[in-house]
PDB file of C-alpha atoms in Angstrom:
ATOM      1  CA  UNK D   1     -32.492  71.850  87.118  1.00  0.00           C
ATOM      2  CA  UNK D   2     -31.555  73.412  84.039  1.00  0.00           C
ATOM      3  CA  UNK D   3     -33.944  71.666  80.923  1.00  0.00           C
ATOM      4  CA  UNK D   4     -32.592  72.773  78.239  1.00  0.00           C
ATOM      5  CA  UNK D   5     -29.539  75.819  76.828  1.00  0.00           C
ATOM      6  CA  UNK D   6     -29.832  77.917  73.533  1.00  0.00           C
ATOM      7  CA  UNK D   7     -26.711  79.377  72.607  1.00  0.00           C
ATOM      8  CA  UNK D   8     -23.548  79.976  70.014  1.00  0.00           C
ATOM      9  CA  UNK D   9     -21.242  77.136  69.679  1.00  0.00           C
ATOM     10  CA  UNK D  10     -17.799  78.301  70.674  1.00  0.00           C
ATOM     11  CA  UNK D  11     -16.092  75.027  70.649  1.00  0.00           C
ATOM     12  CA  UNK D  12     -15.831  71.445  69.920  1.00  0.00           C
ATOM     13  CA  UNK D  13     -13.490  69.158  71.135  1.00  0.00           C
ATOM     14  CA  UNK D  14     -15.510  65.540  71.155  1.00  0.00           C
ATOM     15  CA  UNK D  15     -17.176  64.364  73.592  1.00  0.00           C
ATOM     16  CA  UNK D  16     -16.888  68.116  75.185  1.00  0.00           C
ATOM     17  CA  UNK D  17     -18.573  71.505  73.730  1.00  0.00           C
ATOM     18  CA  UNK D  18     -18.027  74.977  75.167  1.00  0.00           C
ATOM     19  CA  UNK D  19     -21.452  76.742  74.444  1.00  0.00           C
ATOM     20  CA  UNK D  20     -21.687  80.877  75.226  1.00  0.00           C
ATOM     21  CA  UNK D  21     -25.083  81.310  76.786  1.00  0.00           C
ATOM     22  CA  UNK D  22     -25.452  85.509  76.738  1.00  0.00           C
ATOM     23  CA  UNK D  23     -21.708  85.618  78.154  1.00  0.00           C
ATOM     24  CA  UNK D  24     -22.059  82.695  80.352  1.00  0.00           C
ATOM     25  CA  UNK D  25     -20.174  79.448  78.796  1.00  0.00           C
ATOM     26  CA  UNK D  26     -20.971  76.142  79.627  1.00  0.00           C
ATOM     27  CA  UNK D  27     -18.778  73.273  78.937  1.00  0.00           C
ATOM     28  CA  UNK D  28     -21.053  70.456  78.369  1.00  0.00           C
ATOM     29  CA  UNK D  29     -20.511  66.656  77.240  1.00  0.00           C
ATOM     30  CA  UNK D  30     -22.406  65.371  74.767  1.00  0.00           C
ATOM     31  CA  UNK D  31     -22.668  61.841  72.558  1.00  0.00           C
ATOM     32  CA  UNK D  32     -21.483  61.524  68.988  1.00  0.00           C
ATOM     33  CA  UNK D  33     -24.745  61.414  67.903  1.00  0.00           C
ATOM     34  CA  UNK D  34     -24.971  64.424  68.719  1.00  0.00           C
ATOM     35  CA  UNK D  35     -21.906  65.852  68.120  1.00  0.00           C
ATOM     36  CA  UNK D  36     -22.215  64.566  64.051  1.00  0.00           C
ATOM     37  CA  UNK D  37     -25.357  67.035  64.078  1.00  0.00           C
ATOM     38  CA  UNK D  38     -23.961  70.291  65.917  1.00  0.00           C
ATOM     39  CA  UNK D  39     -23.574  73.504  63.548  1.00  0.00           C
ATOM     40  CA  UNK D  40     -20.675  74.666  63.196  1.00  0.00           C
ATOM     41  CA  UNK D  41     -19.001  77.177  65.490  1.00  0.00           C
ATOM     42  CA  UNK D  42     -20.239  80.316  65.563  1.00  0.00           C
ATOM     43  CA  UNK D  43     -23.817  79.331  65.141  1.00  0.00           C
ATOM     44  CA  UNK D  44     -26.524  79.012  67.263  1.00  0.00           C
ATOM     45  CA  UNK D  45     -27.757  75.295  68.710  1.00  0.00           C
ATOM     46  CA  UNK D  46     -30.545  74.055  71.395  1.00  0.00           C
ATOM     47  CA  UNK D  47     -29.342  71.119  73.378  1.00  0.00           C
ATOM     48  CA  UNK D  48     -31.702  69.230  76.009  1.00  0.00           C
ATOM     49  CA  UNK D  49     -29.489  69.293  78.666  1.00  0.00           C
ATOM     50  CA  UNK D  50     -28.917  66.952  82.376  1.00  0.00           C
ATOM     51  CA  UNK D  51     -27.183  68.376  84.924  1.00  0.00           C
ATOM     52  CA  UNK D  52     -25.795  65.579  87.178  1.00  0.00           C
ATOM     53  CA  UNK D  53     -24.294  66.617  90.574  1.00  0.00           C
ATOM     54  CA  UNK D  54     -21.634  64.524  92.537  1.00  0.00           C
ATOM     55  CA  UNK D  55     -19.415  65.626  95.661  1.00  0.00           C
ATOM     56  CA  UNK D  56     -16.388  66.798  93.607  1.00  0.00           C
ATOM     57  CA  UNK D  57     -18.147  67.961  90.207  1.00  0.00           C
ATOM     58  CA  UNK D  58     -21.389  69.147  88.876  1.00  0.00           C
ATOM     59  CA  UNK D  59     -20.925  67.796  85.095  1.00  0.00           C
ATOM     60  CA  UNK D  60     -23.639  69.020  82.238  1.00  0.00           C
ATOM     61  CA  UNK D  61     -24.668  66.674  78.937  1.00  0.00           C
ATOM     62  CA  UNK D  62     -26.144  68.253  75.920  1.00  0.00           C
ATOM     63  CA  UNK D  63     -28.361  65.941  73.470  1.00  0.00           C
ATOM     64  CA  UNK D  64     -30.269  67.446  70.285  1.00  0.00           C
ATOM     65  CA  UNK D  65     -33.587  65.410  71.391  1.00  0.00           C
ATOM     66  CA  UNK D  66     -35.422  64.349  74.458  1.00  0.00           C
ATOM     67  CA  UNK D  67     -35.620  61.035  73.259  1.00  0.00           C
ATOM     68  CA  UNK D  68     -31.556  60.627  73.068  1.00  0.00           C
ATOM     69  CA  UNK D  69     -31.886  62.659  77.161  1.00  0.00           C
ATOM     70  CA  UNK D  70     -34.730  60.270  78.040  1.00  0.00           C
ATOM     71  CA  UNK D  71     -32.630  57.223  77.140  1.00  0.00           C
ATOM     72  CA  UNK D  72     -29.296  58.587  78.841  1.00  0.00           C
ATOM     73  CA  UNK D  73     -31.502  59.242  82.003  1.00  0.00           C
ATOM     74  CA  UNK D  74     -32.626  55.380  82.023  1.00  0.00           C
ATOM     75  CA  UNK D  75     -29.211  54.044  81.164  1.00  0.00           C
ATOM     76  CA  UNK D  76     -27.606  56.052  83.799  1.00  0.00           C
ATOM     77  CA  UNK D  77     -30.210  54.078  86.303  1.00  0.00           C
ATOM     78  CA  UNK D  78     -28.654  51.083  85.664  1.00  0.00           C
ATOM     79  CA  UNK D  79     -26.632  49.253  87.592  1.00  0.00           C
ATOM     80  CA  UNK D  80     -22.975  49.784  87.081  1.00  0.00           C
ATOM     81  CA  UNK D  81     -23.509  52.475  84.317  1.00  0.00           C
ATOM     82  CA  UNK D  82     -22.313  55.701  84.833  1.00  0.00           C
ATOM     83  CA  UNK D  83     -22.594  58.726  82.639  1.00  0.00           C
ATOM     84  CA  UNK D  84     -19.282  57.945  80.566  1.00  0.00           C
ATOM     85  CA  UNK D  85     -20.512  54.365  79.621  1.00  0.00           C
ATOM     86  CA  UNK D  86     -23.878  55.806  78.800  1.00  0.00           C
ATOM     87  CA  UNK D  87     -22.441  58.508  76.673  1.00  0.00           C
ATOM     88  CA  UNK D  88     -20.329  55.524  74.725  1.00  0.00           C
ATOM     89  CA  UNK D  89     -23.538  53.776  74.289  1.00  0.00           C
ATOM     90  CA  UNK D  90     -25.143  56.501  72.621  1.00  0.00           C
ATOM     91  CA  UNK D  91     -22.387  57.686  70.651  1.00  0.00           C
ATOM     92  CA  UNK D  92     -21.944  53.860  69.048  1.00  0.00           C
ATOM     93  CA  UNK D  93     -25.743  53.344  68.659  1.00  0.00           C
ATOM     94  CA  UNK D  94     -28.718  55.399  68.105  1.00  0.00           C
ATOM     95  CA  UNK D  95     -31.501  55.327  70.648  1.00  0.00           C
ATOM     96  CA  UNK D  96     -33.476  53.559  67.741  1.00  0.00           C
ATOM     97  CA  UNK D  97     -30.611  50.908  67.140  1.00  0.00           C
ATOM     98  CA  UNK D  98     -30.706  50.790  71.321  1.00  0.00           C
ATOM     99  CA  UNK D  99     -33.934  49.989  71.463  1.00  0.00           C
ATOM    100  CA  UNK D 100     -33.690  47.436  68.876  1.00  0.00           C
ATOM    101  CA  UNK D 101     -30.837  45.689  70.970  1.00  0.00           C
ATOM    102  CA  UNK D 102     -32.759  45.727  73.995  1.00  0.00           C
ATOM    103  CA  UNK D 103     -36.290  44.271  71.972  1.00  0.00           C
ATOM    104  CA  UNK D 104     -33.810  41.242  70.112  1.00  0.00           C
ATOM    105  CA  UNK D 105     -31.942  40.574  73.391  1.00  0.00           C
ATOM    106  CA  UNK D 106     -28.915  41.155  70.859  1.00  0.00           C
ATOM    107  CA  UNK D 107     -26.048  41.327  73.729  1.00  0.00           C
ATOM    108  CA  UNK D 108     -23.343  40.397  70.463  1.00  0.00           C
ATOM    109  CA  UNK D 109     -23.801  43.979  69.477  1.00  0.00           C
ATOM    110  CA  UNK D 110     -23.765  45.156  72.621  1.00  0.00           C
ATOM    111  CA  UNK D 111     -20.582  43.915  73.767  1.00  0.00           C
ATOM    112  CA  UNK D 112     -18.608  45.840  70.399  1.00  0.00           C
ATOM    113  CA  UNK D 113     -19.187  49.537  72.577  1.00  0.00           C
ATOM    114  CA  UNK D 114     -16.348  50.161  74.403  1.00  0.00           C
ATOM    115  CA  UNK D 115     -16.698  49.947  78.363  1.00  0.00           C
ATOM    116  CA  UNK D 116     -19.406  47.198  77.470  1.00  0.00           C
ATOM    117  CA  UNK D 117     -18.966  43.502  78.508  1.00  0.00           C
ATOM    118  CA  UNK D 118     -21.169  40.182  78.805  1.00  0.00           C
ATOM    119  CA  UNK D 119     -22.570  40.782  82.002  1.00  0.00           C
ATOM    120  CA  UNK D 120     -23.232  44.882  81.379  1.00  0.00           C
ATOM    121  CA  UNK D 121     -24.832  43.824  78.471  1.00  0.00           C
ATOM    122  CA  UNK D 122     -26.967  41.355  80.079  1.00  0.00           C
ATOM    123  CA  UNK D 123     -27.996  43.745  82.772  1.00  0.00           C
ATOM    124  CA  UNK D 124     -28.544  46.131  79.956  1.00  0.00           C
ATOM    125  CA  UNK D 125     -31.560  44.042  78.526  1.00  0.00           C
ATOM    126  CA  UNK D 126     -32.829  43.005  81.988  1.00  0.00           C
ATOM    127  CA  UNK D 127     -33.175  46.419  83.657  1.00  0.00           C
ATOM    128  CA  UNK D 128     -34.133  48.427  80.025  1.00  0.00           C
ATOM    129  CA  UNK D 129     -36.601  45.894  78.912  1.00  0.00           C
ATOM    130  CA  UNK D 130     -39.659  47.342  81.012  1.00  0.00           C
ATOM    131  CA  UNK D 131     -38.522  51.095  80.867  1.00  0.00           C
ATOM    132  CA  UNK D 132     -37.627  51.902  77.763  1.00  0.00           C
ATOM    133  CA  UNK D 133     -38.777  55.329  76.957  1.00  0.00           C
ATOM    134  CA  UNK D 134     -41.123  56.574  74.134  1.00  0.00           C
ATOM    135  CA  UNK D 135     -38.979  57.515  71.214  1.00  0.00           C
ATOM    136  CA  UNK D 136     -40.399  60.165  69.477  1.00  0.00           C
ATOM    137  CA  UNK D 137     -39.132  60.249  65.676  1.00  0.00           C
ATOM    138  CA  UNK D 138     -37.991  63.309  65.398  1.00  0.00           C
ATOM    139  CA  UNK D 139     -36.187  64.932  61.806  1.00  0.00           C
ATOM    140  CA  UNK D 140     -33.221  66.903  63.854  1.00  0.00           C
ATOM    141  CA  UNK D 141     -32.573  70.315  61.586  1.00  0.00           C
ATOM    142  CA  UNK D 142     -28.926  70.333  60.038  1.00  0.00           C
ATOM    143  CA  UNK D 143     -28.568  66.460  60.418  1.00  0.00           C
ATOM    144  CA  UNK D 144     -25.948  65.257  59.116  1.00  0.00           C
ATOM    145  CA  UNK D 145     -21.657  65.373  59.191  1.00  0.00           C
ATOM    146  CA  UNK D 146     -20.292  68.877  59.479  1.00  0.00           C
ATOM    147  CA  UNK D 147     -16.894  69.933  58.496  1.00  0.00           C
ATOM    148  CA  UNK D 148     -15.577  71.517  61.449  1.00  0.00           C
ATOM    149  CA  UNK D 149     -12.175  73.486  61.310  1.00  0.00           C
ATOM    150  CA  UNK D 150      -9.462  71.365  63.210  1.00  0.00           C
ATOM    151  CA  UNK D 151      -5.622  71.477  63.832  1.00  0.00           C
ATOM    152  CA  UNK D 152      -6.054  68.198  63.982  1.00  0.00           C
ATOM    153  CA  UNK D 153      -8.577  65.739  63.338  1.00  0.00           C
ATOM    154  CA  UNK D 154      -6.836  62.726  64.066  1.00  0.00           C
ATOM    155  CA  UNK D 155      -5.841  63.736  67.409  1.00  0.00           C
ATOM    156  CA  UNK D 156      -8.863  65.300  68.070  1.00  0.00           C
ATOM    157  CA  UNK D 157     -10.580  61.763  67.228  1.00  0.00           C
ATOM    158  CA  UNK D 158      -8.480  59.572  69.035  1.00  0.00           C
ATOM    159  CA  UNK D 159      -8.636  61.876  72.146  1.00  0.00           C
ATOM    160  CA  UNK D 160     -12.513  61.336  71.489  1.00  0.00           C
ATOM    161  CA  UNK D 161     -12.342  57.378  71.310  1.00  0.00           C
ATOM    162  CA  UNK D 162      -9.965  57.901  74.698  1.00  0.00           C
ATOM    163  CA  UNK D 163     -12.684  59.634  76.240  1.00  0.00           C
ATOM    164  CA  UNK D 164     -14.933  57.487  75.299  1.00  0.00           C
ATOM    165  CA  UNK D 165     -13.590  54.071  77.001  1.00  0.00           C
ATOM    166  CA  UNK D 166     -11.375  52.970  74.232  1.00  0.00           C
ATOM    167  CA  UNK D 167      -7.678  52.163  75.026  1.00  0.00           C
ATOM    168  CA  UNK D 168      -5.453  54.326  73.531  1.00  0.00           C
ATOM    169  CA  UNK D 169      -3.578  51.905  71.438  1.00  0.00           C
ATOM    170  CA  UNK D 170      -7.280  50.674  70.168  1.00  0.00           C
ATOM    171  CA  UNK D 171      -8.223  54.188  69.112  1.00  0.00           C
ATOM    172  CA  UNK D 172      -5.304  54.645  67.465  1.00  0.00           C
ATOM    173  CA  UNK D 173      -5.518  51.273  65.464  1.00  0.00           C
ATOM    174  CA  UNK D 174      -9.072  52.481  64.634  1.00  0.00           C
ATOM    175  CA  UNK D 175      -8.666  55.862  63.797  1.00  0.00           C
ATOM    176  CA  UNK D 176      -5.337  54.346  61.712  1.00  0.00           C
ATOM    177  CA  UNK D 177      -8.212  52.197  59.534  1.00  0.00           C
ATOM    178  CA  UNK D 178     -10.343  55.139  58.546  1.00  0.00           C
ATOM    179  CA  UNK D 179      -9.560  57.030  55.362  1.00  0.00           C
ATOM    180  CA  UNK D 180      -8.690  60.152  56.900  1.00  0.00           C
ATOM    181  CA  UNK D 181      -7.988  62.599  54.133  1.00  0.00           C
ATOM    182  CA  UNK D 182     -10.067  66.236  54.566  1.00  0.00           C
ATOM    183  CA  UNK D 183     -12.275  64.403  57.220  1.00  0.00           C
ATOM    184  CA  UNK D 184     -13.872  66.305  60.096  1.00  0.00           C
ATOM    185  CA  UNK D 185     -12.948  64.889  63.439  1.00  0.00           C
ATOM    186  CA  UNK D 186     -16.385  63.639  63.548  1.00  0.00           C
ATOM    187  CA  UNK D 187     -16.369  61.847  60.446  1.00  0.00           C
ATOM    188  CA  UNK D 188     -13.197  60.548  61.644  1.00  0.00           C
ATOM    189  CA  UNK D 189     -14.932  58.799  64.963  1.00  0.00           C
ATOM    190  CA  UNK D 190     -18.228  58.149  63.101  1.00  0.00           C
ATOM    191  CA  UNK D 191     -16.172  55.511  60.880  1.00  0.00           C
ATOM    192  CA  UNK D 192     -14.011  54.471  63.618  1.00  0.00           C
ATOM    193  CA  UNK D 193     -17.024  53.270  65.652  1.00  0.00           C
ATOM    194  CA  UNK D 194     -18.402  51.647  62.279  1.00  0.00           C
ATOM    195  CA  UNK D 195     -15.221  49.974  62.143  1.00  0.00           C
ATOM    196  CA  UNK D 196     -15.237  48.686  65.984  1.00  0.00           C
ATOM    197  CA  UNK D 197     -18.898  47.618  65.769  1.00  0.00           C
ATOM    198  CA  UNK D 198     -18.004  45.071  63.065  1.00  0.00           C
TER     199      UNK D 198
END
């Protein structure tokens, strides 16, 4: 298994990352949460990495903690959540704001992530109740929105929103809400999953 990857940041295309490892690049999915925290490319990062292995890929996911890996790890155990709709759940709630959910029973926010309906919610709360992880509370270094060179943010943003379960015409009409002017991509999908959480 591979734990964890220190390397430079070569690029960032939400939810993906392309991160050169001493010559070796790994493209590696990661949740907004973490993505709002990455430097900026060219710089060095750590990411906690799991490496999950099917018949026709072996796909990698990058998170700044172990407490945001520990939570993807349980979420992926559930039943009818796969990676994607665990990455969506991260990158629309912090594993604080998850746990919170899960403790308050509070399927209404659940149900505003994308991918998320009733009954996932509901099975949400049953099967995480009784394993929620510890949460360390960690202070991440360079927390916080970066301003990442783009072509495009919008695109890049909806193309994130895609990626992350939303319809296209919905993450256009939420990307079309947000006050886009000299935004970061990130920025861009931070306040477009504000918006859709309302």
């Amino acid at each position: 298994m591979i734990g964890f990857l220190r390397g430079v940041v070569v690029a960032k295309k939400p939810p993906s990352l392309l991160l050169d490892v001493r010559g070796v690049g790994y493209e590696i999915d990661a949740p907004m949460s973490t993505f709002y925290k990455l430097p900026d490319i060219g710089e060095e990062v750590m990411l906690y990495t799991h490496l999950a292995i099917r018949e026709d890929a072996h796909n990698l996911f990058g998170f700044l903690s172990e407490a945001e890996r520990a939570l993807f790890r349980s979420l992926i155990r559930v039943s009818g959540v796969g990676a994607k709709l665990a990455l969506a759940i991260l990158s629309g709630l912090s594993a604080e704001e998850f746990h919170r959910c899960v403790e308050a029973q509070d399927t209404a926010r659940l149900v505003r992530l994308p991918g998320v309906g009733k009954k996932t919610a509901e099975r949400l709360i049953i099967e995480m109740r009784d394993r929620l992880p510890e949460l360390p509370l960690v202070n991440l270094p360079g927390a916080g929105s970066l301003s990442i060179p783009s072509p495009s943010p919008v695109d890049d943003a909806v193309s994130a929103l895609i990626a992350l379960g939303f319809k296209p015409q919905d993450a256009h009409s939420l990307v079309r809400k947000v006050q886009v002017d000299g935004k970061s991509s990130e920025e861009i999908i931070r306040l477009a999953l504000q918006s859709a959480a309302k």
